[in-house]
GROMACS .gro file of N, CA and C in nm:
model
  468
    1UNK      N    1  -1.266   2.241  -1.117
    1UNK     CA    2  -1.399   2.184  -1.115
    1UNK      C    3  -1.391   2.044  -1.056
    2UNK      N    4  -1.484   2.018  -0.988
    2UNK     CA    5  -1.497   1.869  -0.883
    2UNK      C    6  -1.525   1.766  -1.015
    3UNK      N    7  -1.448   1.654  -1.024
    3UNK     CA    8  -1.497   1.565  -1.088
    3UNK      C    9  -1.594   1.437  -0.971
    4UNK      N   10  -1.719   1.389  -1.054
    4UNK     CA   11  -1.763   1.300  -0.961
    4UNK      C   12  -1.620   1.178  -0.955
    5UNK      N   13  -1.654   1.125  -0.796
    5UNK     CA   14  -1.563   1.014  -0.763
    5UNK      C   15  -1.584   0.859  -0.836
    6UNK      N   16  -1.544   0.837  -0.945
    6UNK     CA   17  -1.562   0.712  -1.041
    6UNK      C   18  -1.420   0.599  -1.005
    7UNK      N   19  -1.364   0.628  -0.915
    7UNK     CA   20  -1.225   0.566  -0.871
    7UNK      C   21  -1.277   0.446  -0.733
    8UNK      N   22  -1.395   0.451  -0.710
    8UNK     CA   23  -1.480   0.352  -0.638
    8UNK      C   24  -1.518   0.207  -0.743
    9UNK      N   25  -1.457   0.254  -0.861
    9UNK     CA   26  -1.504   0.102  -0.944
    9UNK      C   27  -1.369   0.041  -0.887
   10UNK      N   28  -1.252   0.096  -0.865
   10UNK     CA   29  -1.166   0.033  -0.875
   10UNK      C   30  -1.113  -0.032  -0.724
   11UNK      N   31  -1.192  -0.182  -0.719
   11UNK     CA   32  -1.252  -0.261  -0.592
   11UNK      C   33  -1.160  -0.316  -0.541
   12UNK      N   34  -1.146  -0.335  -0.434
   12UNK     CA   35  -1.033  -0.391  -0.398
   12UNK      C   36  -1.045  -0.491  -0.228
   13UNK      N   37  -1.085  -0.631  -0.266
   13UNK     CA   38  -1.106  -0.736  -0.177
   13UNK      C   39  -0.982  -0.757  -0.069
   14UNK      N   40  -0.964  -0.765   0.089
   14UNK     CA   41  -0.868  -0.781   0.149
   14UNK      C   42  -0.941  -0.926   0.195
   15UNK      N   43  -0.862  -1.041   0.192
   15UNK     CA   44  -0.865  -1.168   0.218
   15UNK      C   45  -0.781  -1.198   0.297
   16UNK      N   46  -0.760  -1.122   0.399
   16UNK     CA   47  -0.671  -1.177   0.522
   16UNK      C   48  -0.540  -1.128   0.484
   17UNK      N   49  -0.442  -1.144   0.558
   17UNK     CA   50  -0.267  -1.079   0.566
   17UNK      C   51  -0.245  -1.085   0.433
   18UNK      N   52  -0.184  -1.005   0.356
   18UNK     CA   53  -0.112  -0.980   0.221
   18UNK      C   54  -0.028  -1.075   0.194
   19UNK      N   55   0.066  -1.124   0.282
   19UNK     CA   56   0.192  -1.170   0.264
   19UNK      C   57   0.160  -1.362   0.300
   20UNK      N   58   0.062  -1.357   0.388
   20UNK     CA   59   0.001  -1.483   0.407
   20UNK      C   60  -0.055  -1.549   0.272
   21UNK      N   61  -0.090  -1.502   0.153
   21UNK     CA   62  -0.163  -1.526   0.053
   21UNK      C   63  -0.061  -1.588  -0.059
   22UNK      N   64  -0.095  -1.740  -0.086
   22UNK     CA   65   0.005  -1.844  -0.166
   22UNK      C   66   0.039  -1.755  -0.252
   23UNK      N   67  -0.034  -1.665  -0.330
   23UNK     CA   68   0.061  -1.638  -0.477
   23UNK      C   69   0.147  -1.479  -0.447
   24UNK      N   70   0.163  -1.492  -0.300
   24UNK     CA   71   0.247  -1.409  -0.240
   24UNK      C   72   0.382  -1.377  -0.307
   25UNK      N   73   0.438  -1.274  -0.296
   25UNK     CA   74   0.576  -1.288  -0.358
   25UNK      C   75   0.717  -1.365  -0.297
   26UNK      N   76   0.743  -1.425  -0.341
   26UNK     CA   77   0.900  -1.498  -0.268
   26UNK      C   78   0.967  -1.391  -0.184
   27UNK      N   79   1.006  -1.389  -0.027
   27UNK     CA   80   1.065  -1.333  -0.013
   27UNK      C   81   1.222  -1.385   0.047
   28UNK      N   82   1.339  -1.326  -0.002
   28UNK     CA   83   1.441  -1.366   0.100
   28UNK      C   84   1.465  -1.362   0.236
   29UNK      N   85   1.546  -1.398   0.278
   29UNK     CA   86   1.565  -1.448   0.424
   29UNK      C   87   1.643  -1.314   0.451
   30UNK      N   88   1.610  -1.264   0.589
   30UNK     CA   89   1.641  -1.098   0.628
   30UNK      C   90   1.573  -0.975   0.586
   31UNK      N   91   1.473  -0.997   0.487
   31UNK     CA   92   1.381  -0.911   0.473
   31UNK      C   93   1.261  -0.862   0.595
   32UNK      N   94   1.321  -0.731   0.592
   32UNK     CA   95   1.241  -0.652   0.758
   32UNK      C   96   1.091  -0.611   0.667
   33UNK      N   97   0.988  -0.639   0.731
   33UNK     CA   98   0.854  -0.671   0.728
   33UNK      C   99   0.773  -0.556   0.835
   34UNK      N  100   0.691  -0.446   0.733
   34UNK     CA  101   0.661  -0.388   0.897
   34UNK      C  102   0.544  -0.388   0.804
   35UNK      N  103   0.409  -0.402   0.881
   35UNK     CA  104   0.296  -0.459   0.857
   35UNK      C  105   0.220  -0.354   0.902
   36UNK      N  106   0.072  -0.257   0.843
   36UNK     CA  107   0.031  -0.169   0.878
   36UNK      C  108  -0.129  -0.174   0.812
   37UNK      N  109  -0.242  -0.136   0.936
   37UNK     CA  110  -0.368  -0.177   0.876
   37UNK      C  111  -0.452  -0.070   0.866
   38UNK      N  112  -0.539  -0.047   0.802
   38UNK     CA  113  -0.628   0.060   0.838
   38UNK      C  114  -0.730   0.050   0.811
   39UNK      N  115  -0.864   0.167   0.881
   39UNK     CA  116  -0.966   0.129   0.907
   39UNK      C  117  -1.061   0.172   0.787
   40UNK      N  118  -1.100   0.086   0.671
   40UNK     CA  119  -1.111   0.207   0.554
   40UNK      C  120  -1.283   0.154   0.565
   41UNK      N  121  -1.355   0.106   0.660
   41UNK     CA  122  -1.510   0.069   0.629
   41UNK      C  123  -1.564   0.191   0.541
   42UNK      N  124  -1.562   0.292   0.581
   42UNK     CA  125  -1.650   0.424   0.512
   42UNK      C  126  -1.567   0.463   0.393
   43UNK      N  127  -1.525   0.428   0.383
   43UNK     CA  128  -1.402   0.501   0.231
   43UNK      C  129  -1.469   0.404   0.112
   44UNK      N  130  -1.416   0.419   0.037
   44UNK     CA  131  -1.421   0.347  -0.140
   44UNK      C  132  -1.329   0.176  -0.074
   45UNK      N  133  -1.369   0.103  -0.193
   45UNK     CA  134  -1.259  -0.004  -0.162
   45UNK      C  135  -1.138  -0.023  -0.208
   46UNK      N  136  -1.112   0.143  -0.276
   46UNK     CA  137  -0.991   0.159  -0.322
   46UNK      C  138  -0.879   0.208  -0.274
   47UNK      N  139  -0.887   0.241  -0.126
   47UNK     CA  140  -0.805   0.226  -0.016
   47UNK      C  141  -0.742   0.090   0.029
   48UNK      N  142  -0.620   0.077   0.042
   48UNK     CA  143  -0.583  -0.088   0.063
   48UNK      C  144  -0.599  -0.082   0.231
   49UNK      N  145  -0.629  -0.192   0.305
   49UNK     CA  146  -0.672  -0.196   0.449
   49UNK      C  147  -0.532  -0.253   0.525
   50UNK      N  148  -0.467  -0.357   0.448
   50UNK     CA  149  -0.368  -0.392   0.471
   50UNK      C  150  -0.195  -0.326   0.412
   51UNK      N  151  -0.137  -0.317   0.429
   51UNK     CA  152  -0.007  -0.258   0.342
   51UNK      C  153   0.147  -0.314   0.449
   52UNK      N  154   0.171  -0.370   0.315
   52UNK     CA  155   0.321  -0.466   0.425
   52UNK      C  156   0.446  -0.408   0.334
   53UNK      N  157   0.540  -0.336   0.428
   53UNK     CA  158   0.647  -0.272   0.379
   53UNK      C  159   0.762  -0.322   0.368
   54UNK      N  160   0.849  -0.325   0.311
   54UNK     CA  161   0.956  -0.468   0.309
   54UNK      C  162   1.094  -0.392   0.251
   55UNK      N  163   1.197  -0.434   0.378
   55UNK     CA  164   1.323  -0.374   0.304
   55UNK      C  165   1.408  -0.498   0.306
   56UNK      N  166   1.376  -0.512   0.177
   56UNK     CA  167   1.537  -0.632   0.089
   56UNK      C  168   1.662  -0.660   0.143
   57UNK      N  169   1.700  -0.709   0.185
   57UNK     CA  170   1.840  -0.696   0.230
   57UNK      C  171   1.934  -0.658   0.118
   58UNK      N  172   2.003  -0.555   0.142
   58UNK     CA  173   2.096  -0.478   0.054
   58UNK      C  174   2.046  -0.417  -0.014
   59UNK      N  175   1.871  -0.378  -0.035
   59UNK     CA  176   1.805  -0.340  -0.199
   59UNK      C  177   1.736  -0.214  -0.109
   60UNK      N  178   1.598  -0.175  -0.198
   60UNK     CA  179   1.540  -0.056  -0.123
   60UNK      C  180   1.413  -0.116  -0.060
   61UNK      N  181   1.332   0.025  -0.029
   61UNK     CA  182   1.231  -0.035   0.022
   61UNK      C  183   1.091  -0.115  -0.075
   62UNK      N  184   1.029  -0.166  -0.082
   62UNK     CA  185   0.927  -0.228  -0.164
   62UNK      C  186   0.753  -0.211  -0.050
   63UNK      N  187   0.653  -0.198  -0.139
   63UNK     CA  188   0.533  -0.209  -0.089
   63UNK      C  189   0.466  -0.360  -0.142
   64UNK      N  190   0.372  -0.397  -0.086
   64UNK     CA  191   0.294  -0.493  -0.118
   64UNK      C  192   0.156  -0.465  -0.051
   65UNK      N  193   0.026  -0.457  -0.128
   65UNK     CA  194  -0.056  -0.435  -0.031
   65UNK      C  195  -0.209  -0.503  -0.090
   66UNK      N  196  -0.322  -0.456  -0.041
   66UNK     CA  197  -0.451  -0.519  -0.102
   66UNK      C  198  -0.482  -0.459  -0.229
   67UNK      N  199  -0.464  -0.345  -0.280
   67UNK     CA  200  -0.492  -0.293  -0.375
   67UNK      C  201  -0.390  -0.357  -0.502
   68UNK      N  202  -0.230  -0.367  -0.487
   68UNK     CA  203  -0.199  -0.449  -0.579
   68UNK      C  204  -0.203  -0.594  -0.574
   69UNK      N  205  -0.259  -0.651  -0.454
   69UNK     CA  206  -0.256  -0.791  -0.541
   69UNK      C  207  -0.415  -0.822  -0.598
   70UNK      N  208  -0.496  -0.691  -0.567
   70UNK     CA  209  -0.612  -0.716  -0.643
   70UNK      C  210  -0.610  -0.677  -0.811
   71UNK      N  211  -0.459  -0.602  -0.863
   71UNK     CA  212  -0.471  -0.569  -0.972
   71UNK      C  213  -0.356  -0.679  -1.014
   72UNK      N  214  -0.305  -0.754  -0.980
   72UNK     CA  215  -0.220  -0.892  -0.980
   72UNK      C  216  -0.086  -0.840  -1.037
   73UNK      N  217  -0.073  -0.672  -0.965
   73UNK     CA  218   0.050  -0.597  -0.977
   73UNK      C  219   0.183  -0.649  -0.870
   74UNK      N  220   0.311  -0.617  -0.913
   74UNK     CA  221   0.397  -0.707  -0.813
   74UNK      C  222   0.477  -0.590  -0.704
   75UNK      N  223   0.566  -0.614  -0.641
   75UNK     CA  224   0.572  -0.494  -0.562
   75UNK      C  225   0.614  -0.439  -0.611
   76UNK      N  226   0.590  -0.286  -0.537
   76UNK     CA  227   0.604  -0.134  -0.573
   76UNK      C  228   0.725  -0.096  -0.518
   77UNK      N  229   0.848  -0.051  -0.577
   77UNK     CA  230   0.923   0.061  -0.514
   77UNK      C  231   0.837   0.166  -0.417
   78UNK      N  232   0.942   0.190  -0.300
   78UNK     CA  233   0.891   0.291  -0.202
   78UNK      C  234   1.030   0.382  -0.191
   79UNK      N  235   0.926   0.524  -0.176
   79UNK     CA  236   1.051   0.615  -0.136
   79UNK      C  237   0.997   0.664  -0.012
   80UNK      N  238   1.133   0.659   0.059
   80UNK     CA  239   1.147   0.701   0.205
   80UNK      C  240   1.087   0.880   0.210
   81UNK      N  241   0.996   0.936   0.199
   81UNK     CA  242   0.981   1.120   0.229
   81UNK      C  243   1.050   1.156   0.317
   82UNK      N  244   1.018   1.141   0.425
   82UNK     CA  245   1.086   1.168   0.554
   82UNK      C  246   1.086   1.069   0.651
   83UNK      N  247   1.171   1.069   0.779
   83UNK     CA  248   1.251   0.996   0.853
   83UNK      C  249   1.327   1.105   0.949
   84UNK      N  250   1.258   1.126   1.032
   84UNK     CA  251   1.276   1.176   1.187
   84UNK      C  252   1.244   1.138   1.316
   85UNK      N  253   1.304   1.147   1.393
   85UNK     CA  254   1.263   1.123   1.539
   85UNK      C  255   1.138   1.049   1.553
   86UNK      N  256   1.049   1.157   1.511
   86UNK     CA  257   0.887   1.166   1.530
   86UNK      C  258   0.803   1.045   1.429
   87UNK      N  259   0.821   1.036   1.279
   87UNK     CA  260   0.769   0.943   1.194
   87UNK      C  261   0.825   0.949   1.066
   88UNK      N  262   0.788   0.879   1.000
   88UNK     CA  263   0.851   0.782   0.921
   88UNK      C  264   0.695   0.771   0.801
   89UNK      N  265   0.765   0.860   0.695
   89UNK     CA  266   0.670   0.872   0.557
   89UNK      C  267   0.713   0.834   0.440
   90UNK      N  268   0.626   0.691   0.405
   90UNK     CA  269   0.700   0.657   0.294
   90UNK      C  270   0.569   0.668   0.158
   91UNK      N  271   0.592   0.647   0.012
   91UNK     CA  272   0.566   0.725  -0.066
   91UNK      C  273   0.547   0.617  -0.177
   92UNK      N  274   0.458   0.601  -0.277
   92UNK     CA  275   0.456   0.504  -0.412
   92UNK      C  276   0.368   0.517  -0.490
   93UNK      N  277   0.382   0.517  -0.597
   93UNK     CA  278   0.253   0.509  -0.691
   93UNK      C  279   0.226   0.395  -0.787
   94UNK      N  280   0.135   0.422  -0.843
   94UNK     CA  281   0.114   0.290  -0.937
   94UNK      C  282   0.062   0.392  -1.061
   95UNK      N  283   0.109   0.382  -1.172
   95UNK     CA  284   0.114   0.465  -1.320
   95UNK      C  285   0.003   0.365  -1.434
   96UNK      N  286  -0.061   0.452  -1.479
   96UNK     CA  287  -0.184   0.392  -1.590
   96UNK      C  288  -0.264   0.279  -1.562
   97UNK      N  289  -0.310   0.277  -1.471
   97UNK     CA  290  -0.431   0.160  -1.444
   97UNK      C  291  -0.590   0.207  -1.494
   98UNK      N  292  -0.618   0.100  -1.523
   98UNK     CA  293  -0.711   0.053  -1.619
   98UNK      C  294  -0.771  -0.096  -1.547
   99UNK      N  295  -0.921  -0.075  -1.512
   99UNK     CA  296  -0.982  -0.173  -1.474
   99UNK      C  297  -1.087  -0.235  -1.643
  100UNK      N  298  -1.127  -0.357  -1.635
  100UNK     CA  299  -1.203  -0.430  -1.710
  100UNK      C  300  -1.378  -0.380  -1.761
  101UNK      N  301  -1.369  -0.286  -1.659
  101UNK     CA  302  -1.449  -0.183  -1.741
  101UNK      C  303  -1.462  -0.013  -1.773
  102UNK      N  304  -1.314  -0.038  -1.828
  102UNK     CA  305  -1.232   0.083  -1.866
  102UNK      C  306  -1.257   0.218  -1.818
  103UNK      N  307  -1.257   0.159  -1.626
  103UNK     CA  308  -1.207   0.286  -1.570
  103UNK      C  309  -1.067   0.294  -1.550
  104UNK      N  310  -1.046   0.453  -1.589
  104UNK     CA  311  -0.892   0.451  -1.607
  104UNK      C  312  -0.823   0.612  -1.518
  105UNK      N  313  -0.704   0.580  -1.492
  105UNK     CA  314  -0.679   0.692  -1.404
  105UNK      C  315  -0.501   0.657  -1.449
  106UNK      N  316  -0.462   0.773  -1.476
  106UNK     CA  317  -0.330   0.774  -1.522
  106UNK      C  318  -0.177   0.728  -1.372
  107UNK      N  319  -0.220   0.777  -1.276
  107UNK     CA  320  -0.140   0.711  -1.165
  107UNK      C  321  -0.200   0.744  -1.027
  108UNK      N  322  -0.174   0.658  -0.941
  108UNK     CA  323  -0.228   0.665  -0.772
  108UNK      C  324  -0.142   0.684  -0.735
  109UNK      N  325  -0.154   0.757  -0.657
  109UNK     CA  326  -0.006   0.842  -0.525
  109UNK      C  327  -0.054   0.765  -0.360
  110UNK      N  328   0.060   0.679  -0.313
  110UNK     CA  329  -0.027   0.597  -0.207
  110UNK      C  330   0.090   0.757  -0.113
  111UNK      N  331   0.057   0.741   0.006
  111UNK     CA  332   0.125   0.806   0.141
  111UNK      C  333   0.119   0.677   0.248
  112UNK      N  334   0.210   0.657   0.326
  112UNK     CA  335   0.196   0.587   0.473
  112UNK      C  336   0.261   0.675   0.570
  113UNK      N  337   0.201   0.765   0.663
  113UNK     CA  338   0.317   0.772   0.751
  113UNK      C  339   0.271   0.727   0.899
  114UNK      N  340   0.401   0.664   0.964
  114UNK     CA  341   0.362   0.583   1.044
  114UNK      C  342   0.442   0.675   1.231
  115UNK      N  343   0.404   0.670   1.339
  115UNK     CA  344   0.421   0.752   1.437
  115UNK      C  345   0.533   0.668   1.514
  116UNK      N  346   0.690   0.713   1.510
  116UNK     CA  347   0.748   0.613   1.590
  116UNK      C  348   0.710   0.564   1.729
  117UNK      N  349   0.677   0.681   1.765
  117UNK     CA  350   0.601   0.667   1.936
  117UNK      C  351   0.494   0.606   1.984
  118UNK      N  352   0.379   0.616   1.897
  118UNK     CA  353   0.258   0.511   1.886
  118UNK      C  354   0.277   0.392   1.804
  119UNK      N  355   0.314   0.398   1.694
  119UNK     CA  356   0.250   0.276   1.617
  119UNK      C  357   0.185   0.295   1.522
  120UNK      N  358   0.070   0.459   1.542
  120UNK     CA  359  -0.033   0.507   1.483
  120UNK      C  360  -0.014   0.531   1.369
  121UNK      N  361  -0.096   0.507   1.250
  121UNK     CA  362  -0.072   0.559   1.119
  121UNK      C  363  -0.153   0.598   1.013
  122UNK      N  364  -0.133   0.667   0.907
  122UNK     CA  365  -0.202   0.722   0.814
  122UNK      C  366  -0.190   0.658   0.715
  123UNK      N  367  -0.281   0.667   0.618
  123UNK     CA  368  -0.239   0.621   0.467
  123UNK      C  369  -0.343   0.718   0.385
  124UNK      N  370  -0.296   0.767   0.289
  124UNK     CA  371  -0.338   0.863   0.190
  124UNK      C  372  -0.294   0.836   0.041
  125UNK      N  373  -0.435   0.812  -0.017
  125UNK     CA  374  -0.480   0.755  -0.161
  125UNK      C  375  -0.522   0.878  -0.246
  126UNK      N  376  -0.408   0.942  -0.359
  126UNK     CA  377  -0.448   1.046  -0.425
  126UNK      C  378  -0.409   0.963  -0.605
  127UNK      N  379  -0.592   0.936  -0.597
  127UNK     CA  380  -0.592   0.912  -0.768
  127UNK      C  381  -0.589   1.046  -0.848
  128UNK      N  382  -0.497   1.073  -0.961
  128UNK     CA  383  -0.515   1.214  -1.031
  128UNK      C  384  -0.637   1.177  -1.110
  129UNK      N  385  -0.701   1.268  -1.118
  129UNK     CA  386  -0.841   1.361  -1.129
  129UNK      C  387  -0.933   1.277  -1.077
  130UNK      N  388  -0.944   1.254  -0.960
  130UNK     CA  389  -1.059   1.171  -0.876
  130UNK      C  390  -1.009   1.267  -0.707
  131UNK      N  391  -1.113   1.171  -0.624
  131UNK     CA  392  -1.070   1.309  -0.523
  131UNK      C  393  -1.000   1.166  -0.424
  132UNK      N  394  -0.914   1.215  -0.316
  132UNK     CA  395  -0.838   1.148  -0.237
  132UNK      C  396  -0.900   1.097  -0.071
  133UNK      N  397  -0.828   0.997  -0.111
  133UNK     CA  398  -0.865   0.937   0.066
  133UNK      C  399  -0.763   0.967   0.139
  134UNK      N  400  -0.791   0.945   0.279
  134UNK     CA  401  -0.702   0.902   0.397
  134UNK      C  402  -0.797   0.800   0.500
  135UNK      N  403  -0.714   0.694   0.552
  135UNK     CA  404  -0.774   0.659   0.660
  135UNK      C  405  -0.672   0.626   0.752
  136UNK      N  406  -0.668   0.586   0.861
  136UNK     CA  407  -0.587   0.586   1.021
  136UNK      C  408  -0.604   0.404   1.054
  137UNK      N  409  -0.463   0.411   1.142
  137UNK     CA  410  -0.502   0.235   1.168
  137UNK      C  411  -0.345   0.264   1.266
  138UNK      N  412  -0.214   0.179   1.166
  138UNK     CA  413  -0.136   0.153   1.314
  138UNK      C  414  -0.030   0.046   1.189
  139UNK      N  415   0.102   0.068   1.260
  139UNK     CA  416   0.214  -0.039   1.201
  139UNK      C  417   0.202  -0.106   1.313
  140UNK      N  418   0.288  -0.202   1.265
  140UNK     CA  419   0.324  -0.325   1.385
  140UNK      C  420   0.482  -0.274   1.377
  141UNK      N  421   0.540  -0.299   1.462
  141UNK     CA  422   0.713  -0.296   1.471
  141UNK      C  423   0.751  -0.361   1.365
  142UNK      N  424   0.860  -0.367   1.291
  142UNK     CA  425   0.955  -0.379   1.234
  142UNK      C  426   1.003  -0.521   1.243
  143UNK      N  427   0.994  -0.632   1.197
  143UNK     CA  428   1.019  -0.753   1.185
  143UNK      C  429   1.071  -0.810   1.078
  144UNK      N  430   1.181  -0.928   1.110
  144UNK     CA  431   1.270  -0.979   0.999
  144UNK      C  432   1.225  -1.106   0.991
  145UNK      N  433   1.221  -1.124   0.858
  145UNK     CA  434   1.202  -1.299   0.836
  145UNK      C  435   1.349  -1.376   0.827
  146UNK      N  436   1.301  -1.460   0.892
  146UNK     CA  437   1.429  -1.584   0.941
  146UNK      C  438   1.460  -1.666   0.846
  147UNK      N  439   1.339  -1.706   0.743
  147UNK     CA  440   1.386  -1.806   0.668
  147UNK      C  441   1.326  -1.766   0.498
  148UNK      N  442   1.395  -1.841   0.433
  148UNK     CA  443   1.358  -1.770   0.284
  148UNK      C  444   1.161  -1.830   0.220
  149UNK      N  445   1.095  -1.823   0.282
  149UNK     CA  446   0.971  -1.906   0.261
  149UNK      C  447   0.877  -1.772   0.202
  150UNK      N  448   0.891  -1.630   0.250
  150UNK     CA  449   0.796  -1.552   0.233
  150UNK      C  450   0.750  -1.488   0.358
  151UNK      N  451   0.611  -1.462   0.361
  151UNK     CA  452   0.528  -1.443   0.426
  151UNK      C  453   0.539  -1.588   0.557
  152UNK      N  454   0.498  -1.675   0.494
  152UNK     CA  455   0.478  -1.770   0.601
  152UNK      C  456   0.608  -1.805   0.701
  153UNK      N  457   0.665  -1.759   0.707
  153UNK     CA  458   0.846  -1.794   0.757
  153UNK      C  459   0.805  -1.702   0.908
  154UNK      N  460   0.882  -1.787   0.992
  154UNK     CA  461   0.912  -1.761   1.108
  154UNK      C  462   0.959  -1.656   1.117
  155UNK      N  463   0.913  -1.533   1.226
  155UNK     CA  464   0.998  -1.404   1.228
  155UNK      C  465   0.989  -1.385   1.357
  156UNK      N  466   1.092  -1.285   1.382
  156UNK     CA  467   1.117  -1.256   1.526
  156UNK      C  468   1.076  -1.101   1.575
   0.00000   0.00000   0.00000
């Protein structure tokens, strides 16, 4: 049975680059940064528009995006799905959220997969028992930060 979509309370403001934003997370120096946007005007605002993917030096992969720093959640473990030739699908959720007017949804299943050949990319938002998004946009290449500042640090 269709439940109505009540996963639209759970709002989510993009204020410019993720990683640009002071109460950004610290990042170390050599952390590869691949930055990916999408076009979510017609969707809920519970699609994140921005999503910046980050592999640690020596650690795994991590997410950061508009949807958690609107829930003032810190980054997300990411698992790699697949990794072929063709694209590159990575995978995360966020478990028992609860907004301030106790809408609640036991975990969100994010998807990114991104097209090595274009750039082009997907992202797919499956709240359990609400119904799911996708919207389309694009990574940027793969970039390392030079200096230990974060977001704001020089990259190449």
């Amino acid at each position: 049975m269709f439940r109505p979509f009540l996963f639209a309370a759970f709002v989510v403001f993009s204020a410019g680059p993720v990683l640009a934003n002071p109460e950004q997370p610290k990042l170390p120096r050599g952390t590869q940064v691949m930055r990916c946007t999408f076009e979510t005007g017609h969707l809920s605002n519970s699609t994140p528009g921005e999503v910046d993917l980050l592999k640690i030096p020596g650690g795994e992969w991590k997410v950061y995006d508009t949807f958690l720093h609107h829930f003032d959640l810190p980054l997300q473990p990411v698992q790699v799905l697949v990794d072929n030739p063709k694209r590159t699908t990575f995978g995360w959720k966020v478990d028992r959220l609860k907004t301030k007017r106790n809408y609640y949804t036991p975990r969100v299943e994010f998807r990114v997969t991104r097209l090595k050949a274009s750039g082009k990319a997907s992202i797919a938002v499956r709240p359990r028992g609400y119904r799911s998004e996708t919207a389309w946009g694009s990574c940027d290449p793969i970039h390392e930060i030079r200096a230990g500042a974060g977001g704001a640090a020089s990259s190449s």
